[in-house]
Tab-separated table of C-alpha atoms and ligand atoms in Angstrom:
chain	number	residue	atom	x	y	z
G	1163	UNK	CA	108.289	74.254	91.506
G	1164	UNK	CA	109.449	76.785	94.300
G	1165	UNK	CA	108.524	79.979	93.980
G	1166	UNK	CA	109.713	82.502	96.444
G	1167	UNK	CA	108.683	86.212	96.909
G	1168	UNK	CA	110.409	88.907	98.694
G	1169	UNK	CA	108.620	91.613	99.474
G	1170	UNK	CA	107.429	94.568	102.316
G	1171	UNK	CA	103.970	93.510	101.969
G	1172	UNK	CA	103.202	89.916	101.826
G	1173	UNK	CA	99.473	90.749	103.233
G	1174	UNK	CA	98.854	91.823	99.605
G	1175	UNK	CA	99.089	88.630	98.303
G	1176	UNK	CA	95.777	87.054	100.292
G	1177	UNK	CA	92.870	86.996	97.989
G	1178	UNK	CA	95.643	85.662	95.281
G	1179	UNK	CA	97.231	82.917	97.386
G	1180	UNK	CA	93.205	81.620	97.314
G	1181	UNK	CA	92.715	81.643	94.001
G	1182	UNK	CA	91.474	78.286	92.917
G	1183	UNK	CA	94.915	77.309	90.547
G	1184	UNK	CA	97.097	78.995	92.981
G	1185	UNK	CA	95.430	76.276	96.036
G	1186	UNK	CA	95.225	73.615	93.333
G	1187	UNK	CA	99.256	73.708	92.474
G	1188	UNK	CA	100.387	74.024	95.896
G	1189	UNK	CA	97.936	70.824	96.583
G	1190	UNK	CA	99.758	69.321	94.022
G	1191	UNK	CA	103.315	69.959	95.142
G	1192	UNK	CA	104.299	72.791	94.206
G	1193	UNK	CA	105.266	75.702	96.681
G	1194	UNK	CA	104.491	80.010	97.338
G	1195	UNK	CA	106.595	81.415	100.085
G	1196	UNK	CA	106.736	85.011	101.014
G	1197	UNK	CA	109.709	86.687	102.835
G	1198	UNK	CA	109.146	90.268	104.123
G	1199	UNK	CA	112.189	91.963	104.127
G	1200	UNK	CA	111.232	94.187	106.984
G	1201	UNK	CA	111.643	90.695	108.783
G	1202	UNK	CA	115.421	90.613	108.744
G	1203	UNK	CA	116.158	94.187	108.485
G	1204	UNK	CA	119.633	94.914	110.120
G	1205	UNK	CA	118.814	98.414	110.775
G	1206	UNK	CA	116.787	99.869	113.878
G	1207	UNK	CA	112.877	100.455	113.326
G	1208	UNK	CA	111.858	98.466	110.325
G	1209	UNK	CA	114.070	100.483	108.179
G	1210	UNK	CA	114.645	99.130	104.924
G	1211	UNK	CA	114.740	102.296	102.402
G	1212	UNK	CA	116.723	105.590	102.204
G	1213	UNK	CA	117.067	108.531	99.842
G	1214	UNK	CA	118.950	107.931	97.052
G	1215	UNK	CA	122.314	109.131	96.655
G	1216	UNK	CA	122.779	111.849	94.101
G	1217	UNK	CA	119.258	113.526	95.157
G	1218	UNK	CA	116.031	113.281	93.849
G	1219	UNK	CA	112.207	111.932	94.805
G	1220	UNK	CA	111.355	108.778	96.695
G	1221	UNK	CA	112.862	106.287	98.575
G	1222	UNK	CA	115.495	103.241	97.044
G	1223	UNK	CA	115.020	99.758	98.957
G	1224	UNK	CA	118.906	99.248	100.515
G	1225	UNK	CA	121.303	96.353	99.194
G	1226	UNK	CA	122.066	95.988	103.122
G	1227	UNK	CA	118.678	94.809	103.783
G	1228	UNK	CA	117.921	92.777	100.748
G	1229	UNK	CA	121.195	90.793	101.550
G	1230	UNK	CA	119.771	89.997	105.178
G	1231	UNK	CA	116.342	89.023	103.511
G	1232	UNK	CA	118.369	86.347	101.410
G	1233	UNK	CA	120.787	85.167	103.311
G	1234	UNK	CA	117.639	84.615	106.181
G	1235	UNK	CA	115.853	82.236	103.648
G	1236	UNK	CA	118.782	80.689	101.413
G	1237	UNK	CA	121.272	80.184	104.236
G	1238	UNK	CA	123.894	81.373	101.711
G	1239	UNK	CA	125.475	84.623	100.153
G	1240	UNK	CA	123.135	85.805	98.117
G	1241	UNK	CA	125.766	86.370	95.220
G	1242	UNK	CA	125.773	82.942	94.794
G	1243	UNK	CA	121.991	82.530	94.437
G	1244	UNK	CA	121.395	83.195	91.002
G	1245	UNK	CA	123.694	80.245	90.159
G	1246	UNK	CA	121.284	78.126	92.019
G	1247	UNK	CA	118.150	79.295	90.752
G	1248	UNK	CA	116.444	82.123	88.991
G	1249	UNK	CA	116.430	85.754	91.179
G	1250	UNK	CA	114.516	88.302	89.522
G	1251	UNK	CA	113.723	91.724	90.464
G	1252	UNK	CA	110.838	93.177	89.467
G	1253	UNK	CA	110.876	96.288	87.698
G	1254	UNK	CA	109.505	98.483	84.647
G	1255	UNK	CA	113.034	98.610	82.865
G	1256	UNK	CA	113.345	94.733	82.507
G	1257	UNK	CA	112.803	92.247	80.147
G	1258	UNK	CA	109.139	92.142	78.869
G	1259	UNK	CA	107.146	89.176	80.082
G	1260	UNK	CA	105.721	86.871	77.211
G	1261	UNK	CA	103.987	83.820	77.153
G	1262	UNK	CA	107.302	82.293	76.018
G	1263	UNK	CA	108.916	83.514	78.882
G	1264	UNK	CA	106.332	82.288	81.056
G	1265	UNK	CA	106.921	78.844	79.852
G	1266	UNK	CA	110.839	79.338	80.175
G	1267	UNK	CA	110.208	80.009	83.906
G	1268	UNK	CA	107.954	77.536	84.294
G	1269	UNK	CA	110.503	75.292	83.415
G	1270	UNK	CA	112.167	76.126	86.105
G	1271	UNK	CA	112.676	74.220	89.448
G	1272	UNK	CA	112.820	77.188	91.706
G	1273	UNK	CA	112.056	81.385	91.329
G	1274	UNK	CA	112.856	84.159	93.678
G	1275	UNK	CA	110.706	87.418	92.670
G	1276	UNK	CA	111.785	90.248	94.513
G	1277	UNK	CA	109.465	93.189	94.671
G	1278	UNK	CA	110.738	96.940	94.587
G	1279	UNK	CA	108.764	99.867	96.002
G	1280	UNK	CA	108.953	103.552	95.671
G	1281	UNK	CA	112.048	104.585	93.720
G	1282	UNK	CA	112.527	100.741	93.119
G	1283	UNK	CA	115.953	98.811	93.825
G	1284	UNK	CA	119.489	99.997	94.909
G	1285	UNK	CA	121.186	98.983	91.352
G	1286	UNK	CA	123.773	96.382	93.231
G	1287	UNK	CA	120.979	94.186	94.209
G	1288	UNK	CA	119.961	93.717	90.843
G	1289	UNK	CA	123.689	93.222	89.564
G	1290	UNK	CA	125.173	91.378	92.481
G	1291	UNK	CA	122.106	89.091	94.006
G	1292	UNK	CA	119.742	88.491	90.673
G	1293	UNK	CA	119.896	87.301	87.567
G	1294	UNK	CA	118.432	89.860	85.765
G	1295	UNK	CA	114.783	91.997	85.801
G	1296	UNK	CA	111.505	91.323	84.837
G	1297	UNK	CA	108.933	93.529	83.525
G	1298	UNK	CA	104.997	93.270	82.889
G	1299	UNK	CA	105.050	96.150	80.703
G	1300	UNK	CA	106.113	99.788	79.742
G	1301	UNK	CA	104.600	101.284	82.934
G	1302	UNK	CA	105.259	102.183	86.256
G	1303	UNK	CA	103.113	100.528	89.191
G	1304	UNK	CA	103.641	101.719	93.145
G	1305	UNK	CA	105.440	98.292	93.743
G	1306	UNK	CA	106.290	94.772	92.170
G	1307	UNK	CA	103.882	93.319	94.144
G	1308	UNK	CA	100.731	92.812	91.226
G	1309	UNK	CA	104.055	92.269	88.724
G	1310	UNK	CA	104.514	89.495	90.954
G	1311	UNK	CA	100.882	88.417	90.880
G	1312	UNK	CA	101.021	88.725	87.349
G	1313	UNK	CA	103.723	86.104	86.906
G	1314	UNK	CA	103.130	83.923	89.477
G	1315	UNK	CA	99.706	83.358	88.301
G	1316	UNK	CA	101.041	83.587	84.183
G	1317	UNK	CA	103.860	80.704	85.459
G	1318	UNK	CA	101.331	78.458	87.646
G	1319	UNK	CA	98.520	77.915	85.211
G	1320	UNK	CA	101.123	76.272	83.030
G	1321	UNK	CA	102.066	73.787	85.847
G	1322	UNK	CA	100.414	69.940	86.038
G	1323	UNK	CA	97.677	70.615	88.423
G	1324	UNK	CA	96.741	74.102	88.795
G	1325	UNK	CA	94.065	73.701	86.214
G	1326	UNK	CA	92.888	70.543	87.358
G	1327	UNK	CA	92.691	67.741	84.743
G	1328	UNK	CA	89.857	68.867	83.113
G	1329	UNK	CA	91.290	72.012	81.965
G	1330	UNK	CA	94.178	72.224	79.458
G	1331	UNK	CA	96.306	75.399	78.807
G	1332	UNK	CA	97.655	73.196	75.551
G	1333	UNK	CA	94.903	75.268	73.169
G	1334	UNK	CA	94.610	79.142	74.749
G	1335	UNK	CA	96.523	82.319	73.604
G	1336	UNK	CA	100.134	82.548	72.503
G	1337	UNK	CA	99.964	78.394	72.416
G	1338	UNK	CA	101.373	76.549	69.361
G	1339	UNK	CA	98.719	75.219	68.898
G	1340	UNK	CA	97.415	78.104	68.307
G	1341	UNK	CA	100.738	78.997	65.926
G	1342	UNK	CA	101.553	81.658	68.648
G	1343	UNK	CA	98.284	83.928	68.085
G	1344	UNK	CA	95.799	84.886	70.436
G	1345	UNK	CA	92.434	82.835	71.183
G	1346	UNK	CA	89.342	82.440	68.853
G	1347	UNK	CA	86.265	83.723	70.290
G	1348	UNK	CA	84.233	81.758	72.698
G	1349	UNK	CA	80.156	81.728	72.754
G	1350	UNK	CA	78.107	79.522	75.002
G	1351	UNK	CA	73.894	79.801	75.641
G	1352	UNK	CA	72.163	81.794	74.499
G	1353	UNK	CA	72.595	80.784	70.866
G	1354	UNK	CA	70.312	83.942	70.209
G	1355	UNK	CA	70.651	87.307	72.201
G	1356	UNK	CA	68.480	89.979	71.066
G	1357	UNK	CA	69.551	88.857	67.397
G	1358	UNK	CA	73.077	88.843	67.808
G	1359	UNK	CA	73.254	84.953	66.410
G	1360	UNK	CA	76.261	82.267	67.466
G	1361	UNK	CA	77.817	81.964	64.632
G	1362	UNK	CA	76.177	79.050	62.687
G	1363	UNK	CA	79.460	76.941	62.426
G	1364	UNK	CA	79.538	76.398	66.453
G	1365	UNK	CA	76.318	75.208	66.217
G	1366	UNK	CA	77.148	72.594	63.880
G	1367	UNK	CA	78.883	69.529	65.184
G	1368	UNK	CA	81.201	69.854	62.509
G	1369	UNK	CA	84.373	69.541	64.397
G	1370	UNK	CA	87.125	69.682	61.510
G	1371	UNK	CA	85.093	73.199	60.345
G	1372	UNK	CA	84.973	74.428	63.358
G	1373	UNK	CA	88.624	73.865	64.245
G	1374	UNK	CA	89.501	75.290	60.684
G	1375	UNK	CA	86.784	78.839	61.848
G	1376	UNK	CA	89.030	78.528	64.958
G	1377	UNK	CA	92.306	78.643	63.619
G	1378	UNK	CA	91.066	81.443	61.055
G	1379	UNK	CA	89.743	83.511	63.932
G	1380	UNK	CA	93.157	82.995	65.634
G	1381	UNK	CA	95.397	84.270	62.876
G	1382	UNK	CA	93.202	87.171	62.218
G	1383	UNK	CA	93.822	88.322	65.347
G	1384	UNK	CA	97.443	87.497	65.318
G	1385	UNK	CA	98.565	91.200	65.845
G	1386	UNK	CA	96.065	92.143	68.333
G	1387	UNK	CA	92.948	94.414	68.530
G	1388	UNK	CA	93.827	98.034	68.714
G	1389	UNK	CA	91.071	99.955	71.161
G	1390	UNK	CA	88.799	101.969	68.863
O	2897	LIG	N1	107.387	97.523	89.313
O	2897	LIG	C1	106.876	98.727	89.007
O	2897	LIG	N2	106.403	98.747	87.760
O	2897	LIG	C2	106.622	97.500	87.232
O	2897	LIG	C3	106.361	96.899	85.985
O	2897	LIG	N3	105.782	97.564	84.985
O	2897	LIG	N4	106.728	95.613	85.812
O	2897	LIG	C4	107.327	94.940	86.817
O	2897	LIG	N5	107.614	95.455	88.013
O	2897	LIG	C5	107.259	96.731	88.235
């Protein structure tokens, strides 16, 4: 898989581009590309913002520059892009990322994130040059730049190689193998802490009953665990 992301500060991406499943996957074929769109800015000084029209606080990243970004790396009009592979912006107001939209795009042969700051997006690059936005949750962050993290990371961990082979995402959260609930808890040494005891059936070696505690622990937690 491709994944391309456009966005002012690529720099912010270092410790994750190091990250042991993000160096494993691209070892393995699979490709992270950054494009800063102050890079192929048409306007004088860097500029790639401006106020938005109508009035009101911060600054709205300009169509005019986000084109130039595109074209730069896809050699094309970008309104043809999202016919060629999936362009999503980044942004509170989109569709809420899942694990089963995590495996959609990691399906995919090729992603373009693009990252918003401030006030976010001028609306025609989202209808004109993407197929649609992405969100990580009901919440606004500075930028799309973690949002990006977020999936990127989510979308790579499902890929052959980034967990190396002896590491399997088949049984974790949201899995079916998990019927679509969370994971059971894990416990490793000590079996005793100050009293609080591994419970017995781990201990066991009884691997159908402790699949079957597993699964049980799984479902239970099906609907999430509310903060006190
Ligand atoms: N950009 C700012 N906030 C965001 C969010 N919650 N999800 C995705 N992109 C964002």
């Amino acid at each position: 898989m491709e994944i391309d992301v456009f966005t002012l500060f690529p720099a912010a991406f270092g410790w994750f581009a190091r990250q042991h499943h993000v160096v494993s996957a691209l070892a393995h074929g699979h490709a992270l590309g950054y494009v800063n769109y102050r890079d192929h800015t048409p306007l004088r000084a860097g500029q790639v913002d401006d106020t938005p029209f109508g009035g009101g606080a911060g600054m709205v990243l300009r169509v005019d520059v986000v084109e130039a970004a595109l074209r730069a790396r896809y050699g094309i009009d970008p309104v043809v892009l999202p016919e060629r592979r999936r362009v999503l912006a980044l942004a509170p107001s989109g569709q809420l990322l899942d694990e089963s939209l995590v495996s959609e795009l990691a399906a995919e042969p090729a992603l373009t994130l693009l990252c918003g700051r401030y006030e976010g997006f001028d609306e025609r690059i989202i209808e004109h040059f993407s197929s649609g936005c992405l969100s990580i949750g009901r919440y606004v962050l500075s930028g799309g730049e973690l949002a990006a993290m977020v999936v990127v990371d989510a979308v790579l961990r499902k890929l052959p190689g980034a967990l190396g082979d002896a590491t399997s995402p088949v049984e974790e959260s949201f899995s079916t193998a998990l019927e679509g609930a969370p994971e059971y808890p894990h416990y490793t040494r000590p079996a005793d802490h100050r009293g609080w005891r591994v419970p017995e059936v781990l201990l066991s070696g009884h691997h159908a009953r402790i699949r079957e505690w597993r699964l049980a622990q799984s479902r239970s937690r099906a609907t999430g665990r509310p903060l006190p």
